[in-house]
PDB file of C-alpha atoms and ligand atoms in Angstrom:
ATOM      1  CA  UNK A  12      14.602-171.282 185.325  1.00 40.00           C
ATOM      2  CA  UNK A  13      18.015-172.327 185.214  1.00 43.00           C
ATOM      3  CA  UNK A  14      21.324-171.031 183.385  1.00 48.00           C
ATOM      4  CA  UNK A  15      20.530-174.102 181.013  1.00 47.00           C
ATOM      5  CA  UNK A  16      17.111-173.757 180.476  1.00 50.00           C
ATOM      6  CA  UNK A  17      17.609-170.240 179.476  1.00 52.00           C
ATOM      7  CA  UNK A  18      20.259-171.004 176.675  1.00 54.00           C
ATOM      8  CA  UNK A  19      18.635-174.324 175.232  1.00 56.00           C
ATOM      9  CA  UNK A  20      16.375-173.938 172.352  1.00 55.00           C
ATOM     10  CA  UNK A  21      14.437-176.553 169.854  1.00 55.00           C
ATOM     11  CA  UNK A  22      15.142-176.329 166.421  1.00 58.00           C
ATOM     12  CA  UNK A  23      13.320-179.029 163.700  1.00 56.00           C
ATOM     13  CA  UNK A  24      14.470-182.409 163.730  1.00 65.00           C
ATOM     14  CA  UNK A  25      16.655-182.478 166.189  1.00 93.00           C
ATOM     15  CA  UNK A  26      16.820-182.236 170.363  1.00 96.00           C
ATOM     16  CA  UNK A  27      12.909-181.939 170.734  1.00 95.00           C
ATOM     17  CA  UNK A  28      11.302-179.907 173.528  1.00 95.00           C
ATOM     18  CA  UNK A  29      10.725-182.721 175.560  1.00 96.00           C
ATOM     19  CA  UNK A  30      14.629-183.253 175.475  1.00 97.00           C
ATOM     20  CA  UNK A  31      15.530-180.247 175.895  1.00 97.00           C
ATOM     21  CA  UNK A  32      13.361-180.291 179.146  1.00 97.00           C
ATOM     22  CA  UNK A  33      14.773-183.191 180.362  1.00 97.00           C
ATOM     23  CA  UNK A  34      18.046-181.777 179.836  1.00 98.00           C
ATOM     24  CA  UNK A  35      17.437-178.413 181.587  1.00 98.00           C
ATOM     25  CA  UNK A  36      15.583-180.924 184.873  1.00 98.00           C
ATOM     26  CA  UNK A  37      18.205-183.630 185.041  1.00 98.00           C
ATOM     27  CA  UNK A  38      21.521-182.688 183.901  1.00 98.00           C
ATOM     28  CA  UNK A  39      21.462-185.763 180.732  1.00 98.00           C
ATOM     29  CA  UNK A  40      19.583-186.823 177.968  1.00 98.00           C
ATOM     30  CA  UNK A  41      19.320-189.986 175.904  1.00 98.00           C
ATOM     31  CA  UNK A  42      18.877-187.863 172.389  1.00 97.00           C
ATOM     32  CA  UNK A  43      16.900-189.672 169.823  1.00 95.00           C
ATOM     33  CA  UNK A  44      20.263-190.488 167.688  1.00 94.00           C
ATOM     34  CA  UNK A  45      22.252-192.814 166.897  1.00 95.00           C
ATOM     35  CA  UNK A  46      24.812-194.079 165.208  1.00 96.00           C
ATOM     36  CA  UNK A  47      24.714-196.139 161.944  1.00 95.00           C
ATOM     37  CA  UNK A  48      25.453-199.650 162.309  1.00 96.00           C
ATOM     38  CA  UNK A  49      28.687-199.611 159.839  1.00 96.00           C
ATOM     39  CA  UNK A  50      29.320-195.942 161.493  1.00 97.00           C
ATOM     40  CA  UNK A  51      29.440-198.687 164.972  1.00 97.00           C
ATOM     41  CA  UNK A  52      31.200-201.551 163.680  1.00 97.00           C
ATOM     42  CA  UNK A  53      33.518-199.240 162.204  1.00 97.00           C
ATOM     43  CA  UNK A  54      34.183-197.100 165.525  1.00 98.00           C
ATOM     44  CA  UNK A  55      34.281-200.786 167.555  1.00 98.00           C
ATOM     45  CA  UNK A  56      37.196-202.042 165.451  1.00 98.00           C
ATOM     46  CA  UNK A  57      39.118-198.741 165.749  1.00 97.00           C
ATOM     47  CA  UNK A  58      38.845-199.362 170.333  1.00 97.00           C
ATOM     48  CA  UNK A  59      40.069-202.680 169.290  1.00 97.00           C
ATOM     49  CA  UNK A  60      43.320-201.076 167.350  1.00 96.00           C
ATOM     50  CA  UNK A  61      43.869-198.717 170.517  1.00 96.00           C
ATOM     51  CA  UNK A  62      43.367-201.020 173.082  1.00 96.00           C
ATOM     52  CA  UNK A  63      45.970-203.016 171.544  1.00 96.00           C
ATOM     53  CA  UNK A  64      48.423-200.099 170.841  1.00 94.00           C
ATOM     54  CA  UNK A  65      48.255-198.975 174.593  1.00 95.00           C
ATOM     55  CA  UNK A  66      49.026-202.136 176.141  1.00 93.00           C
ATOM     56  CA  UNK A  67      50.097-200.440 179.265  1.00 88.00           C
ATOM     57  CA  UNK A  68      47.101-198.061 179.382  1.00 90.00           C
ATOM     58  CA  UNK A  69      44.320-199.200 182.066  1.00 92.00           C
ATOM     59  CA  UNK A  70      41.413-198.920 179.147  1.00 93.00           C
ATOM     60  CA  UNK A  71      38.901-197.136 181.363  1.00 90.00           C
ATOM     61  CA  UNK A  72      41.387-194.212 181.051  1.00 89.00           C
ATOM     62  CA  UNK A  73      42.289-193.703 177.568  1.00 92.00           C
ATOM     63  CA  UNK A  74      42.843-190.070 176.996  1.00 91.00           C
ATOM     64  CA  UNK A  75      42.228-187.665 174.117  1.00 93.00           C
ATOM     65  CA  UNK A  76      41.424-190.929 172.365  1.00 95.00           C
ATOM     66  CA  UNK A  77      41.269-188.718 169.322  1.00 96.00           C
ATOM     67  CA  UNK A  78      44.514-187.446 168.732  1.00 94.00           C
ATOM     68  CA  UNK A  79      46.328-189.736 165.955  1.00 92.00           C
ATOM     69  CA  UNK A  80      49.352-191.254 166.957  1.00 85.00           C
ATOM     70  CA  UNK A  81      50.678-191.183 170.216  1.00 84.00           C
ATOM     71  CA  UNK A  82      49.850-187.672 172.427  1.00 84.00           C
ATOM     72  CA  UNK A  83      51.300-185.797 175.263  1.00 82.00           C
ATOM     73  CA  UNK A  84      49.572-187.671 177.456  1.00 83.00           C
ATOM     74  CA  UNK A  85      51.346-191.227 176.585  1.00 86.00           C
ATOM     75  CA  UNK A  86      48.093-192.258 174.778  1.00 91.00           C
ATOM     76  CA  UNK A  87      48.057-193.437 171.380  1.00 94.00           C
ATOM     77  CA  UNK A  88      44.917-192.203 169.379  1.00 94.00           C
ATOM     78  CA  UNK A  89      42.711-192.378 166.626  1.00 95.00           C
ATOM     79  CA  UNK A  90      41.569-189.936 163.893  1.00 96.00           C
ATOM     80  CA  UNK A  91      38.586-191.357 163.623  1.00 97.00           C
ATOM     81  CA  UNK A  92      37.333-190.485 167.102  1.00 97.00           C
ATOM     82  CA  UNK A  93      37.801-186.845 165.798  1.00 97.00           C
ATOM     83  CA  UNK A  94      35.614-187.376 162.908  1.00 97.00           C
ATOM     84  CA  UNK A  95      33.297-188.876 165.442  1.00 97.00           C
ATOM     85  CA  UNK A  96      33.509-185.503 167.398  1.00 98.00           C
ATOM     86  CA  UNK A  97      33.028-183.748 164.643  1.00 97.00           C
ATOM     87  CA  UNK A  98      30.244-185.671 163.477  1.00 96.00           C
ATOM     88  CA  UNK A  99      27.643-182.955 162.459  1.00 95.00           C
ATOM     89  CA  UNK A 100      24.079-184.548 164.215  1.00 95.00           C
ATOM     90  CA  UNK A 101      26.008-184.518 167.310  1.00 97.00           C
ATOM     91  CA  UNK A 102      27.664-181.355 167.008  1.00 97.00           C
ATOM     92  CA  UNK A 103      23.923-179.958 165.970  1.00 96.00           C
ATOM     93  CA  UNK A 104      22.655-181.223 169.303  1.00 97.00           C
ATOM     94  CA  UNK A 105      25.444-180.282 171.485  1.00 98.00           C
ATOM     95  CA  UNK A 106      25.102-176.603 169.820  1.00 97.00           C
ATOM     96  CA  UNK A 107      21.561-176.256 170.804  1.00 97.00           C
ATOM     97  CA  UNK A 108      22.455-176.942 175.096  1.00 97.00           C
ATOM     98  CA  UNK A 109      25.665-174.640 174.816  1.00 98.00           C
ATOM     99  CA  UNK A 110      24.859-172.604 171.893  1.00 97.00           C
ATOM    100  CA  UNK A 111      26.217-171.912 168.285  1.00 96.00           C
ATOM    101  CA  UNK A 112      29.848-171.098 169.196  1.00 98.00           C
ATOM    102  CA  UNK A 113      31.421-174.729 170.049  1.00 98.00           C
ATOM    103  CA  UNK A 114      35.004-176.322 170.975  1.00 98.00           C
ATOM    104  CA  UNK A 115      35.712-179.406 170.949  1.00 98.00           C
ATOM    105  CA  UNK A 116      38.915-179.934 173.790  1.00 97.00           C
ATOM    106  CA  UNK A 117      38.299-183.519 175.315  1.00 96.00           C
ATOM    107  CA  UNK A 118      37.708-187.322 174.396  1.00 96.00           C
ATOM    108  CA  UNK A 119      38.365-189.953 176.636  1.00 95.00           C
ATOM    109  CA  UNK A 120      37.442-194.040 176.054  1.00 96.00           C
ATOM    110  CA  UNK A 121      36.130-195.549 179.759  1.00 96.00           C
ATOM    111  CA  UNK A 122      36.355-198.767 178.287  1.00 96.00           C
ATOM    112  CA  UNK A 123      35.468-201.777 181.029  1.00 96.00           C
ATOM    113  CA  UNK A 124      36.366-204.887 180.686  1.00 95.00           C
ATOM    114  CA  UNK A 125      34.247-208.183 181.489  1.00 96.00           C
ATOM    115  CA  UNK A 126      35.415-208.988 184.468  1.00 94.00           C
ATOM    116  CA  UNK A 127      37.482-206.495 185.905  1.00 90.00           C
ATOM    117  CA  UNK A 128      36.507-203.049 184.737  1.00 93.00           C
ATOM    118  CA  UNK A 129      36.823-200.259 187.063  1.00 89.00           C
ATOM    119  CA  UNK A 130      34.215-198.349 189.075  1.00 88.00           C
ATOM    120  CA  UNK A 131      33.705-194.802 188.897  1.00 92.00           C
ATOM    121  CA  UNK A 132      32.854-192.578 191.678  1.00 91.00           C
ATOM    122  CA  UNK A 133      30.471-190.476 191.981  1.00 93.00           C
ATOM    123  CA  UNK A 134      31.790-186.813 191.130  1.00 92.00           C
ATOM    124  CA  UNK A 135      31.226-184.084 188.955  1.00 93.00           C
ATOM    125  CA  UNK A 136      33.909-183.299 186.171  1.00 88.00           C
ATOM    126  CA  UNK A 137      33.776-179.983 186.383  1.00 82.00           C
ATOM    127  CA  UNK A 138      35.989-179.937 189.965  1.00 80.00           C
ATOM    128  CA  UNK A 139      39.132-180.888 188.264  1.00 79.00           C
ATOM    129  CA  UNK A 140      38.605-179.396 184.915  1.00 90.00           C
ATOM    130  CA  UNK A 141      40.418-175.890 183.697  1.00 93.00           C
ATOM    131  CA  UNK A 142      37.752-174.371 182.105  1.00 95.00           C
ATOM    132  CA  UNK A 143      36.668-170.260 182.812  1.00 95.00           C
ATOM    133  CA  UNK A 144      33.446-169.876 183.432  1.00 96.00           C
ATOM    134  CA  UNK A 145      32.738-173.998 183.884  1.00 96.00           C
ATOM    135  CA  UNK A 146      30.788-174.535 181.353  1.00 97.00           C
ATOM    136  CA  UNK A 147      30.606-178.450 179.043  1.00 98.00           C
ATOM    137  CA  UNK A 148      28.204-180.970 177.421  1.00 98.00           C
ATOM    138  CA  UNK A 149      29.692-184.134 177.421  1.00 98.00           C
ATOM    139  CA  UNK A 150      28.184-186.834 174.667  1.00 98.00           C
ATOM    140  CA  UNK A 151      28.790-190.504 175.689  1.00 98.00           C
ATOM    141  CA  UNK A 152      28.534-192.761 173.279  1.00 98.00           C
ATOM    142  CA  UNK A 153      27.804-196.451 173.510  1.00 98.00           C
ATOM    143  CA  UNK A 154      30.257-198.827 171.613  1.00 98.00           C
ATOM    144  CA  UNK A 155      28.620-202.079 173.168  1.00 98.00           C
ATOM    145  CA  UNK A 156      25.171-202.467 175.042  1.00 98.00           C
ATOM    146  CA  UNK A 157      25.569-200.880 178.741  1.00 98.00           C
ATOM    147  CA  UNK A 158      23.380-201.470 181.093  1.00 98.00           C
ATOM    148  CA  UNK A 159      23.048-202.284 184.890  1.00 97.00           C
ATOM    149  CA  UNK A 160      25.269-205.229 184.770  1.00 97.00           C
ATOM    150  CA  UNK A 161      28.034-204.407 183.183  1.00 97.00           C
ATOM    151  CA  UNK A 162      28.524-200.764 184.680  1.00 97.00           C
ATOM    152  CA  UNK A 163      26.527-198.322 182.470  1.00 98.00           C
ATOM    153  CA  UNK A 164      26.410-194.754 183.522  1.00 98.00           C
ATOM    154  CA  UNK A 165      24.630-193.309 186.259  1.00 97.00           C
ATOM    155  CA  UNK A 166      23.819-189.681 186.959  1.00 97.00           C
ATOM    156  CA  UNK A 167      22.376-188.002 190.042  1.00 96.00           C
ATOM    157  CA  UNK A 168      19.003-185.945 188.386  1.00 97.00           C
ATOM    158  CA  UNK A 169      18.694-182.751 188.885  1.00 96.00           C
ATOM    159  CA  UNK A 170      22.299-182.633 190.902  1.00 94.00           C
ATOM    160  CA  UNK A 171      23.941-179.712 187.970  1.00 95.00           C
ATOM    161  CA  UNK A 172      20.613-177.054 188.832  1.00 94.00           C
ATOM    162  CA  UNK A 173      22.510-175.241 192.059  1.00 92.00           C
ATOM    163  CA  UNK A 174      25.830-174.617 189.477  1.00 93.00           C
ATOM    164  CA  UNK A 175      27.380-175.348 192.443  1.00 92.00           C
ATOM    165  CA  UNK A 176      30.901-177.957 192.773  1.00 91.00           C
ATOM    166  CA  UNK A 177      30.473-179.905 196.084  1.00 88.00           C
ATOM    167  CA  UNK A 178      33.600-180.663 198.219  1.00 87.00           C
ATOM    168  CA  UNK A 179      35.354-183.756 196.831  1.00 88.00           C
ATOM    169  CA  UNK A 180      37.752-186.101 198.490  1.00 82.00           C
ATOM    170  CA  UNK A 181      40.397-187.887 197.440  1.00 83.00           C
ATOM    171  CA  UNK A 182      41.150-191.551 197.496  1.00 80.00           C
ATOM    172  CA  UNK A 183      44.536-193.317 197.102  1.00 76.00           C
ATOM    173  CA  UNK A 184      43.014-196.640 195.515  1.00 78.00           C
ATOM    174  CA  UNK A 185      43.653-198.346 192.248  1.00 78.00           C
ATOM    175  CA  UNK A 186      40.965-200.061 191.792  1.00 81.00           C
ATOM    176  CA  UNK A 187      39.119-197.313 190.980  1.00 85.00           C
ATOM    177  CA  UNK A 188      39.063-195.006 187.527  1.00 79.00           C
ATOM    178  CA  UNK A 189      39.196-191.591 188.785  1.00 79.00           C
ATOM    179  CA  UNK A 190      40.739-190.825 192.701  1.00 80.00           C
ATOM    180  CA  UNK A 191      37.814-188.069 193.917  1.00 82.00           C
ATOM    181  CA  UNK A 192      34.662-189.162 195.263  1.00 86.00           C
ATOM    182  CA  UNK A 193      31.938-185.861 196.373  1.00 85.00           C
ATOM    183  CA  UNK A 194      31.779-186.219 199.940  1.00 85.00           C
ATOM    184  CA  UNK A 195      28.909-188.070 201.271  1.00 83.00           C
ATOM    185  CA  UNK A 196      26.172-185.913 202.532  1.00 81.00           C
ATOM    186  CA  UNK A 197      26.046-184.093 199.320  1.00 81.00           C
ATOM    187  CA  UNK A 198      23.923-185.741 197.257  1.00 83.00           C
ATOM    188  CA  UNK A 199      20.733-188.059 197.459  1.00 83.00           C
ATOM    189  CA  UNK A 200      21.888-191.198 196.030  1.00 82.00           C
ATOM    190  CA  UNK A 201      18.573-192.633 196.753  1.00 86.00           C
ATOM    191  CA  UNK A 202      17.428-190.957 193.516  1.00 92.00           C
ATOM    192  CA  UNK A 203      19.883-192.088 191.294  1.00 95.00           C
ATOM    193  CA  UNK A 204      19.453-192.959 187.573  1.00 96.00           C
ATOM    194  CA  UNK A 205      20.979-195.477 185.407  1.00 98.00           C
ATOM    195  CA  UNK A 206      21.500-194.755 181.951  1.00 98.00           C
ATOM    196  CA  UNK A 207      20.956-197.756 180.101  1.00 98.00           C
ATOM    197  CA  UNK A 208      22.294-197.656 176.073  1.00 98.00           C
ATOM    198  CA  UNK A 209      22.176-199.706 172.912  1.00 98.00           C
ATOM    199  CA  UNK A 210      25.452-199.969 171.017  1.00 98.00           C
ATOM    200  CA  UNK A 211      25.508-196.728 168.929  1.00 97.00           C
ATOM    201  CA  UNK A 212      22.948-194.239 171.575  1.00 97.00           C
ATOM    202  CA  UNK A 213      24.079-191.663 173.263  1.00 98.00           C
ATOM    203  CA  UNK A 214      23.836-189.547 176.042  1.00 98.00           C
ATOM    204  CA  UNK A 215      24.344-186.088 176.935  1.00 98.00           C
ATOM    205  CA  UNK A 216      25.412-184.648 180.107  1.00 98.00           C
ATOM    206  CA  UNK A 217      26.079-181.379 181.892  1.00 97.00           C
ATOM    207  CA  UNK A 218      29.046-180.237 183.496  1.00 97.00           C
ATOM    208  CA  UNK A 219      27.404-179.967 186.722  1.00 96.00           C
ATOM    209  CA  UNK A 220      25.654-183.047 187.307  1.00 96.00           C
ATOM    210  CA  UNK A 221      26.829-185.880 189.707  1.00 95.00           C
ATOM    211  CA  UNK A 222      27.964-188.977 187.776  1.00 96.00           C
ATOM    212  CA  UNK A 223      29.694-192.174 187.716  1.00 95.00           C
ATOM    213  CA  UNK A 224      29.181-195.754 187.470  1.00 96.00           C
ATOM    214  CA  UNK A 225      29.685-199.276 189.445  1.00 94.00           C
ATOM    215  CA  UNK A 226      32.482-201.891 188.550  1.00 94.00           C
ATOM    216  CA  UNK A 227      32.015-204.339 185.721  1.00 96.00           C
ATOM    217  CA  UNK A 228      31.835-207.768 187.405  1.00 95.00           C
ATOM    218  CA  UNK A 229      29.933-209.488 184.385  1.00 96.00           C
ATOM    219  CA  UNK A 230      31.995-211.209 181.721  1.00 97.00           C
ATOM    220  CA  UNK A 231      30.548-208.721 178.917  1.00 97.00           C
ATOM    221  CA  UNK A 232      32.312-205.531 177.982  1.00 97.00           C
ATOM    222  CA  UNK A 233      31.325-202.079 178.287  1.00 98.00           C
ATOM    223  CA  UNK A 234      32.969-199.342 176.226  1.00 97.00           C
ATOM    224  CA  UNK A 235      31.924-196.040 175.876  1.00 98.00           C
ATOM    225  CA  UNK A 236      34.035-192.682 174.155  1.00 98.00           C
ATOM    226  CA  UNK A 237      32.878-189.252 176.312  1.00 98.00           C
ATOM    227  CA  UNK A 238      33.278-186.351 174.202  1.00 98.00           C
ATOM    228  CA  UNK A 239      33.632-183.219 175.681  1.00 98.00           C
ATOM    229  CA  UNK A 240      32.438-179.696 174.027  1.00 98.00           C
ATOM    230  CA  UNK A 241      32.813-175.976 175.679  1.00 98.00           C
ATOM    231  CA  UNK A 242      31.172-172.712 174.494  1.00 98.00           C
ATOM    232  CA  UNK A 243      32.874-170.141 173.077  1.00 98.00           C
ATOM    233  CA  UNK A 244      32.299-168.154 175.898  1.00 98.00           C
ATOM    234  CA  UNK A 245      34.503-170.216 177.921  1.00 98.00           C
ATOM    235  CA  UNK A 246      38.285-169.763 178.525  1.00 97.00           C
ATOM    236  CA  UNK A 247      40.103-173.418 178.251  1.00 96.00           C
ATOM    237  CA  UNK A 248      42.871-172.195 181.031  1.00 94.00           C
ATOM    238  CA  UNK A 249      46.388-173.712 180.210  1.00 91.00           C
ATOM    239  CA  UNK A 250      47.720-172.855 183.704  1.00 85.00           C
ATOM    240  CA  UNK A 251      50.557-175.566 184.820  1.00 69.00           C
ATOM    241  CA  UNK A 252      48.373-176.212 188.135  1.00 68.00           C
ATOM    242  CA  UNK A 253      45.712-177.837 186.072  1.00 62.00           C
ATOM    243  CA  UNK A 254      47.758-180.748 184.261  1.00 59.00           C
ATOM    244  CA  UNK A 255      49.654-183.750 186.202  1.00 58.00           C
ATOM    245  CA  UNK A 256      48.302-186.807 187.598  1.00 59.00           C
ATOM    246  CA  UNK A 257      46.216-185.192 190.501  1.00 59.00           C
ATOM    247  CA  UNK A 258      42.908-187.486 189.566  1.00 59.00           C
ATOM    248  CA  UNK A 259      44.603-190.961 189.262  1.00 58.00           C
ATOM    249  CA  UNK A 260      46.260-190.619 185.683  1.00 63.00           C
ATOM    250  CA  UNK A 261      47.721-188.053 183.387  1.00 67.00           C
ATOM    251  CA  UNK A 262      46.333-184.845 182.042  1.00 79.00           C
ATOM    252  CA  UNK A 263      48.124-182.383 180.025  1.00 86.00           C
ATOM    253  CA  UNK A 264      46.006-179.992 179.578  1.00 89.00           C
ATOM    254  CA  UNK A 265      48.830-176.960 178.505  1.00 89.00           C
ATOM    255  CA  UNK A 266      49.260-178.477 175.086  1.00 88.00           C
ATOM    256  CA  UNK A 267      45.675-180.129 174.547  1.00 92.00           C
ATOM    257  CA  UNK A 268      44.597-178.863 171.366  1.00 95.00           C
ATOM    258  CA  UNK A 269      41.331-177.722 170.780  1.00 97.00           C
ATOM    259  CA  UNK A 270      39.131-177.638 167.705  1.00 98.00           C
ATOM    260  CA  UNK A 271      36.547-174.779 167.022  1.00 98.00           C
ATOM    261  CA  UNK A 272      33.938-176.716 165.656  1.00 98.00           C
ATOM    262  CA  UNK A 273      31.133-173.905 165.031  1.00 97.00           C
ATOM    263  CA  UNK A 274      30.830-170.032 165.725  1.00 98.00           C
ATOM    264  CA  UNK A 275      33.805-168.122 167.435  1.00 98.00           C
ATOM    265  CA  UNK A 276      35.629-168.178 170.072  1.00 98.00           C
ATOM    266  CA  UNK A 277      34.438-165.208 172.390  1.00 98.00           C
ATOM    267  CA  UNK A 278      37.057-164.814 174.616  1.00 98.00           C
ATOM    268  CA  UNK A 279      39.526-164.065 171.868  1.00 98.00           C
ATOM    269  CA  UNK A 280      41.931-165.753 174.369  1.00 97.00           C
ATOM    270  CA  UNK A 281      41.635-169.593 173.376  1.00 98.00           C
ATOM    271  CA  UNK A 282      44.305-170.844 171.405  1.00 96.00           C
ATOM    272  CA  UNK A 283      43.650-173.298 168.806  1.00 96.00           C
ATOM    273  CA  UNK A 284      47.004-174.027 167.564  1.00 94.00           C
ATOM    274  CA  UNK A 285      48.699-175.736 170.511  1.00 92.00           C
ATOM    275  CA  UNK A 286      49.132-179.412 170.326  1.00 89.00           C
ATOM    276  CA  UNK A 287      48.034-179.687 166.669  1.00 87.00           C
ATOM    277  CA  UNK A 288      50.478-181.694 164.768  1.00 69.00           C
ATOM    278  CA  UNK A 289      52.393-178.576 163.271  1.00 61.00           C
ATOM    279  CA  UNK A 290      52.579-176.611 165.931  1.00 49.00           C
ATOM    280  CA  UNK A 291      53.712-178.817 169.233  1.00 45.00           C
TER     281      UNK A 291
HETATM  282  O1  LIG B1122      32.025-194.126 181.623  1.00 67.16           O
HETATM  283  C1  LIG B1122      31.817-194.001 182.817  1.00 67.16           C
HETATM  284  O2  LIG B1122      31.425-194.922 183.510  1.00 67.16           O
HETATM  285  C2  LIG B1122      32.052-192.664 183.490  1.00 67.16           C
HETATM  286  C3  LIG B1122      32.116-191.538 182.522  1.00 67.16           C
HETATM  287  C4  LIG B1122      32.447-190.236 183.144  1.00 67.16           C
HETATM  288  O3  LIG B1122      32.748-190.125 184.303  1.00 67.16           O
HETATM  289  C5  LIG B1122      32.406-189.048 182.307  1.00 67.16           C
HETATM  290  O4  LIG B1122      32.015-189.109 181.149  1.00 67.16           O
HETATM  291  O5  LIG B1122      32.752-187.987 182.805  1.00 67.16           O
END
C-alpha cells in the first residue's frame, strides 16, 4: 500500500471508498461535488473582475488569486477565492487524503483563453515547491466546461505511487505556462488521462502525480482556480532560494500567507501571520 492509501479514510457522505481508491491508484479524483450554480456564476463573474484588473498578467498564471487587493506577487486578488478555499465540502474532502490538520498556502487561476491559451507541460508541482516533507492535494475547480478541446487537465495515473520527483528540464519558451518539462523517458505518456469537467466539478490531485495540459486552440475558454492544501505535518519553508521567477513567472513564497483551515499545525514551525494584511 502506498503512503496515501495508508492515510485516506471514508467517512459518510463524502469521498466514498471507491474514490478514495481511485485516489490512492491514480494520483486524482473527480469527487462527486460540485458547486452550486449561483455559487458558479458568482465565482465566473469574480475571474471576469481579475482578469480585467491584471491587464498585464498572462491569465494562465494568476497567482494567489485569493489574496484581496493586489499581493506580493504583482497579482491583484479576490476574497472570494478564499471563501472558495475555505469552502467546508471541499475542505471535508481534502481532510480525508491529507488528514484532519489542513493549510491552505496556494491558489492560482490557469485561465486559457479561446484561441491562444497556453500549454502546460507535463511536470509534477512538487519539484519547485518549498514544502518539508512534500506533501499537497490540489482541488481544481472548473469555472467553464473543460474538456479535450479546449485544454482540460491531464494527469499521468498512477505516476505519484514511487514518491519519487523525476529530473525536470528547463525550457526558455513563452509560449508555454510553466518553463520545466520531466525529462522524457520518465513517464509513459501512452497511458495518459484526460480529465474532462462540467462548470462547477472538481478534481483532486496529488503532489506527486505527473500533470499538465495541451494549448487551447478552440475559440471557447477554459478557466480553472487550483487550490492548494498541505498537512500539518508539513513545514511551508520560507527560504529565499525558493521564491523568484525560476518557473516562468513570479513566486514569493517568503511572505505567502497561509491559513490553518482545520487541526494544528504539527511542526510548531509554520507561521501563519506573514503576508496577512496586518502583519506584511
Ligand atoms: O490548469 C492546468 O492546465 C494545469 C494545472 C496545473 O498544472 C496544476 O494545477 O498544478
Amino acid at each position: 500500500m502506498t503512503e496515501i492509501a495508508d492515510t485516506i479514510r471514508p467517512l459518510a457522505n463524502l469521498l466514498s471508498g471507491d474514490e478514495l481508491q481511485a485516489y490512492a491508484q491514480d494520483g486524482i479524483v473527480v469527487p462527486d461535488y460540485r458547486l452550486a450554480p449561483e455559487r458558479l456564476a458568482a465565482l465566473r463573474e469574480t475571474l471576469d473582475r481579475l482578469l480585467r484588473d491584471n491587464p498585464g498578467i498572462r491569465p494562465e498564471r494568476l497567482v494567489s488569486a485569493h489574496i484581496e487587493g493586489r499581493n506580493a506577487e504583482g497579482v491583484r486578488g479576490s476574497a472570494e477565492f478564499l471563501a472558495l478555499a475555505q469552502d467546508k465540502g471541499i475542505v471535508d474532502r481534502v481532510a480525508q487524503l491529507i488528514g484532519d490538520d489542513v493549510i491552505l498556502w496556494g491558489c492560482q487561476i490557469f485561465c486559457k483563453p479561446g484561441g491562444d491559451g497556453l500549454a502546460v507541460p507535463w511536470h509534477q508541482d512538487g519539484q519547485y515547491w518549498p514544502i518539508l516533507p512534500l506533501a499537497t492535494c490540489t482541488v481544481w475547480i472548473a469555472l467553464d466546461d473543460s474538456t479535450t478541446d479546449n485544454g482540460c487537465l491531464r494527469v499521468i495515473p498512477g505516476s505519484h505511487r514511487q514518491r519519487k520527483l523525476h529530473p525536470h528540464r528547463r525550457e526558455a519558451r513563452d509560449d508555454l505556462v510553466l518553463n520545466q518539462r520531466v525529462l522524457e523517458g520518465c513517464i509513459d505518456e501512452g497511458s495518459e488521462m484526460a480529465i474532462e469537467l462540467q462548470a462547477g466539478q472538481m478534481s483532486m490531485h496529488d503532489v506527486y502525480v505527473v500533470h499538465g495540459s495541451h494549448a487551447n486552440r478552440s475559440p471557447r475558454r477554459r478557466a480553472g482556480v487550483a487550490i492548494r492544501y498541505m498537512p500539518g505535518t508539513s513545514l511551508f519553508d520560507r527560504s529565499p532560494q525558493h521564491s523568484g521567477a525560476s518557473n516562468g513567472y513570479l513566486v514569493d513564497f517568503s511572505s505567502r500567507p497561509l491559513w490553518l483551515l482545520r487541526g494544528r499545525d504539527r511542526t510548531g514551525r509554520n507561521n501563519f501571520q506573514l503576508g496577512h494584511p496586518t502583519h506584511s
